[in-house]
Amino acid sequence: MSMFSIAVRGIRFIALACAVLAGGAALAATSGAPVRVGGTLALTGPLAPTGLIHKLVGEIYLEQVNRRDGFLGRPVEWVLLDDQSKADLARSLYERLVTVDRVDLLIGPYATGGILSAMAVAERHGKLLVHNTLGIPKLAKYERQIPVYSIGVVPEQTLPATLFDALAANGKTPKTVAFVTSKFPSVHFMSVGARETAKKRGITEALWLEFEFGTRDFGPIAARIREANADFLWVGSIGLEGNQLLEALKKLDYAPKNPFFLYPSPGPLAQSPDGANALSMTLFEDHAPFTNTPQAAEFARVYRERAAKAGITYLDADMQAAVAYAAWQTLEAAVTATGSLDDARLAQWLRANRVDTLLGKLRFDGPGNYGDDLQKIKQVQSGRWITVWPREFAPPGARMNLQ
Amino acid sequence: MPSATLLAQSVLSGVFSGALYALMGLGISLAWGLLRVINLAHFAFVFLAGYLVYQCIGVSGWSPTLVVLLALPLFFVAGVALQWLFARFSVDEFGSLLVTFGLTIMIESLIQWIWTADVRRMETPLSTWSVKLGPIYVPVAESILLLVTLAVVVAAWAWLRHTYVGKALRASAQNPVIAAAFGVSHRRLAFLLSGVAAATGALAGVFVAVGSPISPSQMFGSLGVVLAAVILGGLGNPLGLLAASILIGIAEALTMALTAPSWAPLVSFSLLIFILVLRPDRV
């Protein structure tokens, strides 16, 4: 046997040994008692269409994290309960997660009401609460709550400013604006802010209408919008309300100029023939530059596959999906960095460090632990949501289409 | 001051909303008034039919006529089966409220299991097609809804008023013992009425699917206003139901046109309270 052969065999042996050790380490990585992360989602009830997206994303993340090394080398288990879109039920369920199920960590539900309920429970037990879509930052008083929904401290001022800046930059500053808003708390809060912003910018208010969450007949509201015929339409809507309003307007043969929908169900609005050029806000969409990183691209790919399997009609990973993913990323970053599951240490670390997520580098050191406002403006173009403002977040060649 | 066009357009919108309330409420009114069954599962039937219509017409491309012709007998049978359960387990009026609420939750879960919680929309040109009459836009789908509702309500009224079965049903509702002495079989008539009620729910489901995007939890969205219309119209009274529904629809629409739209939901319940104070015997 030549020295060369011995050397080759030796290298092979070392490589094999390394592979075995690495494999063993990987197996060992997700061994032991699971780290239990508890949370609720609106799996039924009016918020369920979005809750479904959050559930899907959580499942994707858990698969990925458990393929790596879990949390601290232990597998991660998600104790997920259905809060039925009810904030009061979310409170009871979080109490159960902490006191009966004795989960190690908490992750927030979807929507402001449920998050506030969960926050009260987390505060009572001193637990960290990483949550994803609290729409009214000033209500976040608890020091161990971590808002991943990076809308800044005063989104009611900054989002309308971003929107009107976008219109102005495209030479379409409106002279008149019609505001139509749901009284759903986080929506109404933003609409009031937009109204103030328009006033400060000297834009004439042609219409201000408030409707109840759950309104079915948008005919009379559409007739009033048509009569106001403003240069710009702000629709403070959540879920399907935007679609219902657009259909009512279509029946009056009226296409509003530059309609903006605050929190629409992304799929139905993008896929509706009436939704073309509708504007909204976003933090992430399934296109470059958001998907330029391998992790984001992989997430968008896997999400599309899973969404199709789950029967979701809009397959692009949009803001809701990305925010849900970012919440898990934030939790993992804190656990990994501190090497601990201690709520106080995790919260302290998160408030002192930035976390790299799909939404960007997030910080949690401002008032109410909110950081930068990363909101952008998106628009329905060819049946998809495309980010159009700020321009550096638009995919190559995309432009904002305004009347 | 709102323009005459705005007011006329709003009144028209209210009439159409009222027509849908009436079509959704007809089955409930008949079952409550003549069988003393408060069937909340009727709302679940409406939405189940809506999803079937979405699936068969919107996804699979079946003929709408064929789907309606299949859905009506299917739901008739479902209604008969429900009544058989009530009869088999001797469910009383209050018990029916609880049982059918539970059944509604089960059907909601079934719908969510099959179609997920994601929103579904049956795209059809009919959904947003309107005809202009002077300054007023008349939506075609809603006009068909109104015509169908008028036809069904008048047919139901005539059936109860002028046929032997209808008279027997009313007699049985007033006094089952005396009616039985005259050879009226309450049990068989109850099956028939329950089947017809469920079939009207299926018909309403067609218009729900055509008229707006649907998601499982929406079945509870119209519950309050439809029950208000049923009570206002008088239990088991199709024409009263139609009048009450259209009154509520117009009142809501005018509230939205003249004041803040957020006041609209108060209208139906204010009317209900007002009528119940004046006429507590309506339930």
XYZ file of C-alpha atoms in Angstrom:
686
model
C 0.000 0.000 0.000
C 1.484 3.256 -1.062
C 1.743 6.289 1.149
C -0.718 7.981 -1.192
C -3.310 5.272 -0.596
C -2.797 5.447 3.143
C -3.186 9.181 3.031
C -6.385 8.867 0.989
C -7.771 6.243 3.382
C -6.788 8.407 6.313
C -8.559 11.400 4.851
C -11.615 9.269 4.103
C -11.620 7.971 7.675
C -11.362 11.439 9.114
C -14.101 12.662 6.787
C -16.309 9.706 7.751
C -15.620 10.267 11.417
C -16.452 13.940 11.050
C -19.675 13.049 9.240
C -20.655 10.577 11.959
C -19.852 13.072 14.660
C -21.748 15.815 12.850
C -24.707 13.531 12.357
C -24.610 12.507 15.958
C -24.392 16.114 16.971
C -27.397 16.896 14.803
C -29.353 14.063 16.344
C -28.288 15.189 19.757
C -29.228 18.730 18.776
C -32.938 18.023 18.851
C -32.937 15.556 21.675
C -34.254 15.955 25.167
C -37.517 17.401 26.388
C -39.062 19.784 23.875
C -39.128 23.508 24.413
C -42.835 24.263 24.468
C -43.947 27.526 22.911
C -47.565 28.385 23.609
C -49.847 30.663 21.685
C -53.288 31.101 20.240
C -54.455 32.024 16.778
C -57.802 32.926 15.306
C -58.348 29.575 13.633
C -62.092 30.133 13.498
C -64.226 33.276 13.468
C -63.947 36.425 11.377
C -60.153 36.700 11.668
C -59.583 33.067 10.665
C -58.489 33.736 7.055
C -55.422 35.543 8.408
C -55.048 33.164 11.350
C -54.724 30.367 8.821
C -51.705 32.109 7.260
C -50.047 32.511 10.661
C -50.617 28.836 11.448
C -49.111 27.739 8.173
C -46.053 29.933 8.709
C -45.583 28.703 12.266
C -45.608 25.117 11.031
C -43.053 25.930 8.333
C -40.801 27.629 10.866
C -41.008 24.786 13.349
C -40.008 22.279 10.696
C -37.043 24.419 9.744
C -35.899 25.131 13.292
C -36.213 21.501 14.299
C -34.168 20.486 11.253
C -31.467 22.807 12.545
C -30.868 22.445 16.263
C -34.199 23.493 17.732
C -33.943 25.835 20.689
C -30.816 25.144 22.785
C -30.473 21.738 21.205
C -33.983 20.719 22.174
C -36.853 20.198 19.750
C -39.432 22.977 19.667
C -43.083 22.139 20.175
C -45.887 24.614 19.437
C -48.874 24.384 21.761
C -51.410 26.132 19.554
C -54.967 26.869 20.675
C -57.884 28.399 18.775
C -59.012 31.714 20.265
C -61.959 31.838 17.825
C -61.108 35.488 16.989
C -62.263 36.443 20.499
C -60.033 38.566 22.680
C -61.719 37.401 25.892
C -61.152 33.785 24.974
C -57.513 34.536 24.115
C -57.053 35.790 27.685
C -58.381 32.543 29.177
C -56.326 30.424 26.815
C -53.068 32.226 27.586
C -53.808 31.792 31.274
C -54.207 28.090 30.572
C -50.990 27.961 28.547
C -49.036 29.456 31.420
C -50.661 27.793 34.400
C -51.921 24.436 33.111
C -49.839 23.592 30.057
C -46.815 25.277 31.651
C -45.255 26.275 28.356
C -41.688 27.571 28.353
C -42.293 30.526 26.080
C -45.199 32.505 24.685
C -45.832 33.757 21.192
C -48.604 36.211 20.459
C -51.908 35.712 18.686
C -53.024 37.601 15.576
C -54.773 40.994 15.833
C -54.723 43.800 18.340
C -57.517 42.692 20.671
C -56.145 39.216 21.191
C -52.598 40.492 21.651
C -53.675 42.939 24.333
C -55.475 40.118 26.139
C -52.414 37.882 25.917
C -50.211 40.747 27.069
C -52.198 41.175 30.279
C -51.700 37.483 31.084
C -48.007 37.604 30.186
C -47.533 40.617 32.447
C -49.276 38.915 35.353
C -46.887 35.974 35.088
C -43.779 37.948 34.064
C -43.569 36.128 30.734
C -41.959 37.352 27.552
C -44.521 37.920 24.802
C -43.246 38.157 21.236
C -46.235 39.215 19.185
C -46.877 40.027 15.578
C -49.591 42.507 14.637
C -50.471 44.934 17.417
C -51.834 47.890 15.479
C -51.984 50.499 18.258
C -48.451 50.848 19.696
C -49.427 53.266 22.443
C -51.384 50.455 24.135
C -48.245 48.345 24.570
C -47.207 49.167 28.115
C -45.629 45.944 29.328
C -41.836 45.948 29.268
C -41.469 42.271 28.279
C -43.707 42.506 25.211
C -41.824 42.521 21.934
C -43.682 43.902 18.895
C -42.378 42.390 15.680
C -44.922 44.341 13.630
C -42.485 47.103 12.774
C -44.823 50.019 12.208
C -42.976 52.458 14.448
C -44.151 54.320 17.509
C -46.737 56.565 15.836
C -47.940 54.671 12.736
C -51.090 56.781 12.632
C -48.820 59.664 11.601
C -46.021 57.935 9.758
C -48.061 55.666 7.473
C -50.276 58.467 6.101
C -47.144 60.605 5.702
C -45.470 57.834 3.699
C -48.600 57.423 1.600
C -49.058 61.117 0.825
C -45.315 61.417 0.139
C -45.627 58.582 -2.369
C -48.531 60.321 -4.105
C -46.648 63.624 -4.138
C -43.479 62.040 -5.518
C -45.563 60.712 -8.399
C -47.076 64.129 -9.036
C -50.502 63.112 -7.752
C -50.979 65.049 -4.545
C -54.743 64.920 -4.066
C -56.745 68.095 -3.662
C -59.639 66.237 -2.059
C -59.814 63.020 -0.083
C -62.720 60.800 0.980
C -62.248 58.806 4.183
C -64.363 55.725 4.765
C -63.420 53.675 7.778
C -64.445 50.690 9.796
C -64.776 51.264 13.531
C -62.571 48.216 14.171
C -60.257 49.784 16.794
C -56.836 49.467 15.147
C -58.292 50.491 11.784
C -60.182 53.480 13.117
C -57.088 54.622 14.995
C -55.094 54.741 11.750
C -57.901 56.449 9.831
C -58.150 59.218 12.414
C -54.402 59.723 12.037
C -54.694 59.842 8.256
C -57.456 62.411 8.555
C -55.227 64.633 10.715
C -52.329 64.236 8.296
C -54.474 65.219 5.330
C -55.707 68.268 7.213
C -52.146 69.331 8.033
C -51.188 68.987 4.378
C -54.050 71.185 3.275
C -55.982 68.422 1.520
C -59.717 69.088 1.535
C -61.827 66.411 3.195
C -64.655 65.570 0.820
C -66.148 62.837 2.991
C -65.683 61.176 6.393
C -67.750 58.059 7.017
C -67.512 55.474 9.767
C -69.130 52.056 9.506
C -69.348 49.121 11.870
C -67.107 46.068 11.516
C -69.373 43.448 9.953
C -71.340 45.834 7.736
C -72.947 43.854 4.919
C -74.576 46.404 2.667
C -72.077 48.867 1.221
C -74.528 50.241 -1.371
C -75.392 53.514 0.398
C -71.754 54.059 1.418
C -70.714 53.531 -2.201
C -73.342 56.025 -3.345
C -71.913 58.641 -0.975
C -68.363 57.974 -2.166
C -69.499 58.337 -5.741
C -71.205 61.614 -4.957
C -68.112 62.943 -3.132
C -65.925 61.952 -6.131
C -62.665 62.792 -4.356
C -59.174 62.665 -5.872
C -58.136 60.034 -3.354
C -60.055 57.409 -1.385
C -58.801 56.167 1.987
C -60.619 52.981 2.966
C -60.005 52.053 6.580
C -60.930 48.447 6.015
C -59.989 45.084 7.430
C -60.518 41.748 5.731
C -63.205 41.605 3.094
C -64.648 45.066 3.612
C -62.470 46.474 0.837
C -63.772 43.925 -1.662
C -67.354 44.500 -0.632
C -66.979 48.246 -1.051
C -65.319 47.933 -4.454
C -68.105 45.670 -5.675
C -70.732 48.117 -4.450
C -68.898 50.916 -6.282
C -68.687 48.818 -9.426
C -72.440 48.366 -9.370
C -72.692 52.157 -9.508
C -70.293 52.142 -12.440
C -67.822 54.132 -10.369
C -64.125 53.406 -10.123
C -62.587 55.449 -7.293
C -59.426 57.357 -8.062
C -56.422 55.838 -6.305
C -58.139 53.853 -3.552
C -56.042 52.871 -0.534
C -57.141 49.934 1.645
C -55.603 49.716 5.070
C -55.681 46.031 6.061
C -57.326 44.086 3.219
C -57.472 40.318 2.859
C -54.553 40.171 0.430
C -55.794 37.408 -1.849
C -59.366 38.469 -2.528
C -58.400 42.074 -3.269
C -55.411 41.210 -5.465
C -57.384 38.629 -7.402
C -60.521 40.704 -7.816
C -60.940 42.299 -11.250
C -61.975 45.474 -9.411
C -58.834 45.495 -7.281
C -56.408 46.581 -10.017
C -54.148 49.424 -8.832
C -55.546 49.307 -5.300
C -52.991 50.574 -2.789
C -52.209 49.259 0.674
C -49.419 49.116 3.245
C -46.850 46.366 3.607
C -43.676 45.244 5.312
C -42.816 42.365 2.962
C -43.939 41.025 -0.382
C -42.901 38.038 -2.438
C -40.518 39.787 -4.807
C -37.063 41.326 -4.901
C -35.526 42.977 -2.969
C -37.365 41.296 -0.068
C -36.576 37.837 -1.396
C -32.944 38.557 -2.218
C -31.621 36.660 0.791
C -31.519 32.843 0.542
C -33.623 32.478 3.674
C -36.350 34.816 2.388
C -36.342 33.167 -1.033
C -36.602 29.728 0.542
C -39.400 30.899 2.825
C -41.353 32.352 -0.097
C -40.895 29.121 -2.076
C -41.955 26.833 0.761
C -44.846 29.104 1.670
C -46.163 28.975 -1.890
C -46.074 25.170 -1.850
C -47.739 24.867 1.536
C -50.338 27.521 0.832
C -51.371 25.654 -2.307
C -51.638 22.411 -0.337
C -53.606 24.145 2.406
C -56.151 25.472 -0.086
C -55.196 29.138 0.330
C -56.087 30.990 -2.850
C -53.355 33.673 -2.789
C -50.017 31.896 -2.818
C -47.536 34.757 -2.457
C -46.011 35.171 0.987
C -47.216 38.616 1.918
C -46.823 40.852 4.937
C -48.871 38.706 7.318
C -46.871 35.604 6.497
C -43.587 37.444 6.862
C -44.548 39.056 10.165
C -45.520 35.660 11.567
C -42.180 34.256 10.431
C -40.301 37.228 11.875
C -41.920 36.632 15.272
C -40.469 33.121 15.353
C -37.119 34.424 14.102
C -37.078 36.962 16.929
C -37.838 34.348 19.544
C -35.131 32.040 18.209
C -32.561 34.839 18.025
C -33.083 35.729 21.669
C -32.958 32.107 22.853
C -29.827 31.400 20.837
C -28.044 34.579 21.905
C -28.778 34.206 25.607
C -28.612 30.405 25.713
C -31.581 30.636 28.010
C -35.337 30.308 28.233
C -35.566 32.808 31.064
C -38.182 35.403 30.190
C -36.398 38.293 31.881
C -33.086 37.590 30.171
C -34.719 37.121 26.790
C -36.663 40.366 27.054
C -33.599 42.242 28.233
C -31.548 40.933 25.322
C -34.191 41.773 22.776
C -34.491 45.326 24.067
C -30.760 45.805 23.753
C -30.060 44.131 20.409
C -31.192 44.198 16.823
C -32.656 41.076 15.264
C -32.235 40.152 11.631
C -35.608 39.057 10.216
C -37.456 38.855 6.933
C -38.765 42.342 7.647
C -35.266 43.765 8.089
C -33.170 44.429 11.157
C -35.647 45.042 13.930
C -35.009 46.923 17.160
C -37.145 46.981 20.261
C -35.703 49.878 22.227
C -38.167 52.672 21.543
C -41.302 53.695 23.446
C -43.455 50.617 23.995
C -40.490 48.594 22.670
C -41.360 49.735 19.161
C -38.531 50.498 16.771
C -38.385 51.899 13.277
C -41.384 52.347 11.036
C -40.647 50.021 8.118
C -44.019 50.433 6.420
C -44.119 50.675 2.670
C -46.802 51.164 0.048
C -47.871 48.316 -2.191
C -50.214 48.151 -5.149
C -52.170 45.464 -6.982
C -50.569 44.979 -10.364
C -51.478 42.065 -12.644
C -53.220 40.234 -9.825
C -50.290 40.470 -7.382
C -49.252 42.831 -4.641
C -46.148 44.756 -5.669
C -44.308 47.152 -3.388
C -44.150 50.523 -5.117
C -42.890 52.915 -2.453
C -40.196 53.681 -1.306
C -38.774 53.010 -4.752
C -35.809 51.006 -3.474
C -38.244 48.310 -2.320
C -40.009 48.016 -5.661
C -39.009 45.126 -7.921
C -37.046 46.110 -11.031
C -39.208 47.975 -13.520
C -42.233 48.385 -11.234
C -43.870 51.790 -11.052
C -46.746 53.209 -9.055
C -49.839 53.474 -11.278
C -51.931 56.472 -10.316
C -54.807 58.325 -11.941
C -78.166 67.904 1.945
C -78.069 64.534 0.164
C -79.213 64.513 -3.430
C -82.382 62.797 -4.619
C -80.197 60.387 -6.595
C -78.290 59.382 -3.472
C -81.530 58.844 -1.578
C -83.127 56.853 -4.388
C -80.010 54.742 -4.852
C -79.893 54.081 -1.109
C -83.564 53.126 -0.922
C -83.020 50.702 -3.792
C -80.028 49.228 -2.008
C -82.150 48.855 1.129
C -84.886 47.044 -0.800
C -82.341 44.566 -2.119
C -80.830 44.007 1.335
C -84.333 43.493 2.674
C -85.040 40.933 -0.031
C -82.031 38.900 1.073
C -83.068 39.159 4.735
C -86.529 37.896 3.761
C -85.229 34.988 1.724
C -82.817 34.011 4.505
C -85.497 34.420 7.157
C -88.398 32.650 5.423
C -87.410 29.166 6.541
C -86.844 30.339 10.099
C -90.154 32.149 10.211
C -92.103 29.155 8.911
C -90.416 26.656 11.239
C -90.695 28.918 14.277
C -94.276 29.965 13.611
C -95.761 26.655 12.531
C -93.521 24.006 14.112
C -92.289 25.947 17.167
C -88.726 25.150 16.145
C -86.145 27.959 16.370
C -83.794 26.716 13.716
C -80.496 28.600 13.917
C -78.961 25.903 11.717
C -80.881 27.528 8.888
C -78.022 30.067 8.637
C -75.573 27.188 8.357
C -77.730 25.658 5.593
C -77.666 28.986 3.758
C -73.870 29.135 3.863
C -73.404 25.439 3.154
C -75.516 25.940 0.039
C -73.449 29.032 -0.782
C -70.235 27.005 -0.616
C -71.711 24.199 -2.716
C -72.759 26.753 -5.298
C -69.252 28.250 -5.227
C -67.727 24.797 -5.653
C -70.042 23.524 -8.365
C -70.448 26.692 -10.418
C -67.386 28.763 -9.554
C -64.785 25.991 -9.424
C -66.191 23.034 -11.377
C -68.094 25.063 -13.948
C -71.431 23.269 -13.652
C -74.559 24.821 -15.081
C -76.199 27.180 -12.517
C -79.635 25.739 -13.347
C -78.423 22.202 -12.702
C -76.849 23.239 -9.404
C -80.048 24.916 -8.203
C -82.101 21.901 -9.295
C -79.795 19.595 -7.335
C -79.411 21.838 -4.291
C -83.114 22.332 -3.610
C -84.031 18.626 -3.188
C -80.765 17.979 -1.356
C -81.534 20.603 1.236
C -85.163 19.529 1.339
C -83.943 16.125 2.468
C -81.606 17.754 4.993
C -84.539 19.717 6.402
C -86.643 16.551 6.672
C -83.773 14.772 8.427
C -83.437 17.619 10.906
C -87.130 17.512 11.683
C -86.907 13.734 12.121
C -84.224 14.306 14.762
C -86.402 16.846 16.554
C -89.341 14.454 16.515
C -87.239 11.437 17.482
C -85.779 13.130 20.539
C -88.843 15.247 21.359
C -86.904 18.504 21.214
C -88.980 21.410 22.486
C -88.880 25.044 21.324
C -86.082 26.192 23.626
C -84.223 22.930 23.127
C -84.317 23.460 19.369
C -82.508 26.765 19.824
C -79.631 25.055 21.633
C -79.506 21.994 19.397
C -79.510 23.995 16.191
C -76.886 26.383 17.538
C -74.661 23.365 18.139
C -75.464 22.066 14.683
C -74.520 25.448 13.224
C -71.111 25.271 14.860
C -70.663 21.749 13.497
C -71.558 22.800 9.966
C -69.260 25.834 10.264
C -66.416 23.483 11.233
C -67.304 21.161 8.366
C -67.206 24.061 5.903
C -63.866 25.211 7.305
C -62.505 21.674 7.108
C -63.458 21.353 3.446
C -62.892 24.879 2.144
C -60.558 26.232 4.886
C -61.050 29.566 6.643
C -59.722 31.389 3.575
C -62.141 33.671 1.787
C -63.863 32.312 -1.324
C -65.315 34.387 -4.130
C -67.389 33.147 -7.010
C -66.332 35.407 -9.855
C -69.242 35.963 -12.184
C -70.090 39.002 -14.307
C -73.520 38.918 -12.697
C -72.005 39.977 -9.358
C -71.238 43.529 -10.476
C -73.447 43.946 -13.536
C -75.794 46.939 -13.349
C -78.348 48.564 -15.625
C -78.732 52.337 -15.631
C -82.265 53.670 -15.344
C -82.027 57.463 -15.495
C -79.567 58.463 -12.776
C -80.077 55.197 -10.869
C -77.986 52.057 -11.230
C -79.951 48.841 -10.817
C -77.760 45.804 -10.059
C -78.885 42.783 -12.031
C -78.089 40.030 -9.502
C -79.960 41.873 -6.756
C -82.900 42.456 -9.092
C -83.107 38.719 -9.717
C -82.855 38.171 -5.961
C -85.772 40.543 -5.420
C -87.919 38.817 -8.027
C -87.113 35.366 -6.660
C -87.810 36.498 -3.101
C -91.144 38.028 -4.108
C -92.100 34.854 -5.955
C -91.099 32.545 -3.113
C -92.689 34.648 -0.400
C -95.968 35.045 -2.281
C -95.951 31.327 -3.109
C -95.377 30.475 0.548
C -98.162 32.794 1.608
C -100.558 31.344 -0.996
C -99.580 27.813 -0.038
C -100.357 28.422 3.629
C -103.466 30.418 2.895
C -105.169 28.586 0.072
C -104.115 24.937 0.050
C -105.309 22.099 2.245
C -101.737 21.441 3.413
C -101.267 25.073 4.358
C -104.521 25.243 6.242
C -103.699 21.978 7.998
C -100.299 23.327 8.983
C -101.801 26.487 10.436
C -104.496 24.492 12.213
C -101.908 22.157 13.639
C -99.818 25.093 14.835
C -102.833 26.633 16.572
C -104.114 23.474 18.193
C -102.456 20.156 17.371
C -104.979 18.075 19.286
C -108.066 19.449 17.551
C -106.254 19.366 14.195
C -105.377 15.711 14.765
C -109.033 14.992 15.525
C -109.779 16.235 12.007
C -107.217 13.845 10.533
C -104.288 16.232 10.251
C -100.969 14.417 10.615
C -98.730 16.975 12.272
C -95.707 14.687 11.968
C -95.910 14.345 8.178
C -96.702 18.000 7.661
C -93.764 18.946 9.872
C -91.427 16.928 7.663
C -92.790 18.667 4.597
C -92.534 22.146 6.076
C -89.044 21.567 7.446
C -87.910 20.364 4.035
C -89.416 23.373 2.292
C -87.828 25.713 4.845
C -84.379 24.219 4.266
C -84.861 24.446 0.491
C -85.584 28.178 0.780
C -82.335 28.424 2.743
C -80.503 26.779 -0.147
C -82.031 29.324 -2.502
C -80.776 32.128 -0.260
C -77.344 30.483 -0.295
C -77.199 30.851 -4.078
C -77.589 34.618 -3.774
C -75.170 34.830 -0.850
C -72.510 33.154 -3.001
C -73.237 35.362 -5.998
C -73.491 38.560 -3.999
C -70.343 38.648 -1.908
C -67.150 36.853 -0.896
C -67.823 34.143 1.675
C -65.967 32.790 4.667
C -67.295 30.315 7.264
C -67.753 32.744 10.139
C -69.921 35.055 8.047
C -72.904 32.823 8.698
C -73.336 34.615 12.005
C -73.115 38.072 10.417
C -76.776 38.311 9.432
C -78.191 36.341 12.331
C -79.333 39.312 14.426
C -80.944 41.348 11.681
C -82.700 38.356 10.104
C -84.122 37.241 13.451
C -85.276 40.814 14.036
C -87.066 40.761 10.667
C -88.629 37.364 11.452
C -90.014 38.608 14.764
C -91.108 41.963 13.391
C -92.902 40.306 10.495
C -94.783 37.879 12.690
C -93.845 34.211 13.050
C -95.049 32.037 10.182
C -96.174 35.073 8.209
C -94.295 35.273 4.860
C -95.781 38.587 3.732
C -95.157 40.163 7.130
C -91.575 38.928 6.984
C -91.080 40.465 3.545
C -92.516 43.804 4.662
C -90.424 43.832 7.847
C -87.259 42.870 5.989
C -87.660 45.582 3.402
C -88.544 48.106 6.088
C -85.346 47.224 7.956
C -83.296 47.240 4.775
C -84.537 50.677 3.736
C -84.192 52.072 7.261
C -80.590 50.854 7.443
C -79.767 52.186 3.995
C -81.264 55.606 4.675
C -79.407 55.750 7.975
C -76.202 55.102 6.067
C -77.066 57.694 3.445
C -78.154 60.441 5.825
C -76.048 59.929 8.959
C -72.975 57.946 9.981
C -73.212 54.425 8.495
C -72.097 53.064 11.862
C -75.586 53.859 13.187
C -77.215 51.466 10.724
C -77.012 48.276 12.841
C -78.907 50.049 15.607
C -81.909 50.538 13.365
C -83.089 46.960 13.097
C -82.786 46.316 16.803
C -84.357 49.649 17.766
C -87.296 48.771 15.535
C -87.459 45.320 17.124
C -87.469 46.699 20.667
C -90.058 49.304 19.719
C -92.390 46.717 18.203
C -91.924 44.257 21.070
C -92.765 46.973 23.585
C -95.939 47.786 21.657
C -96.789 44.190 20.704
C -95.157 41.758 23.164
C -97.367 38.925 21.832
C -95.416 38.714 18.557
C -93.133 35.956 19.870
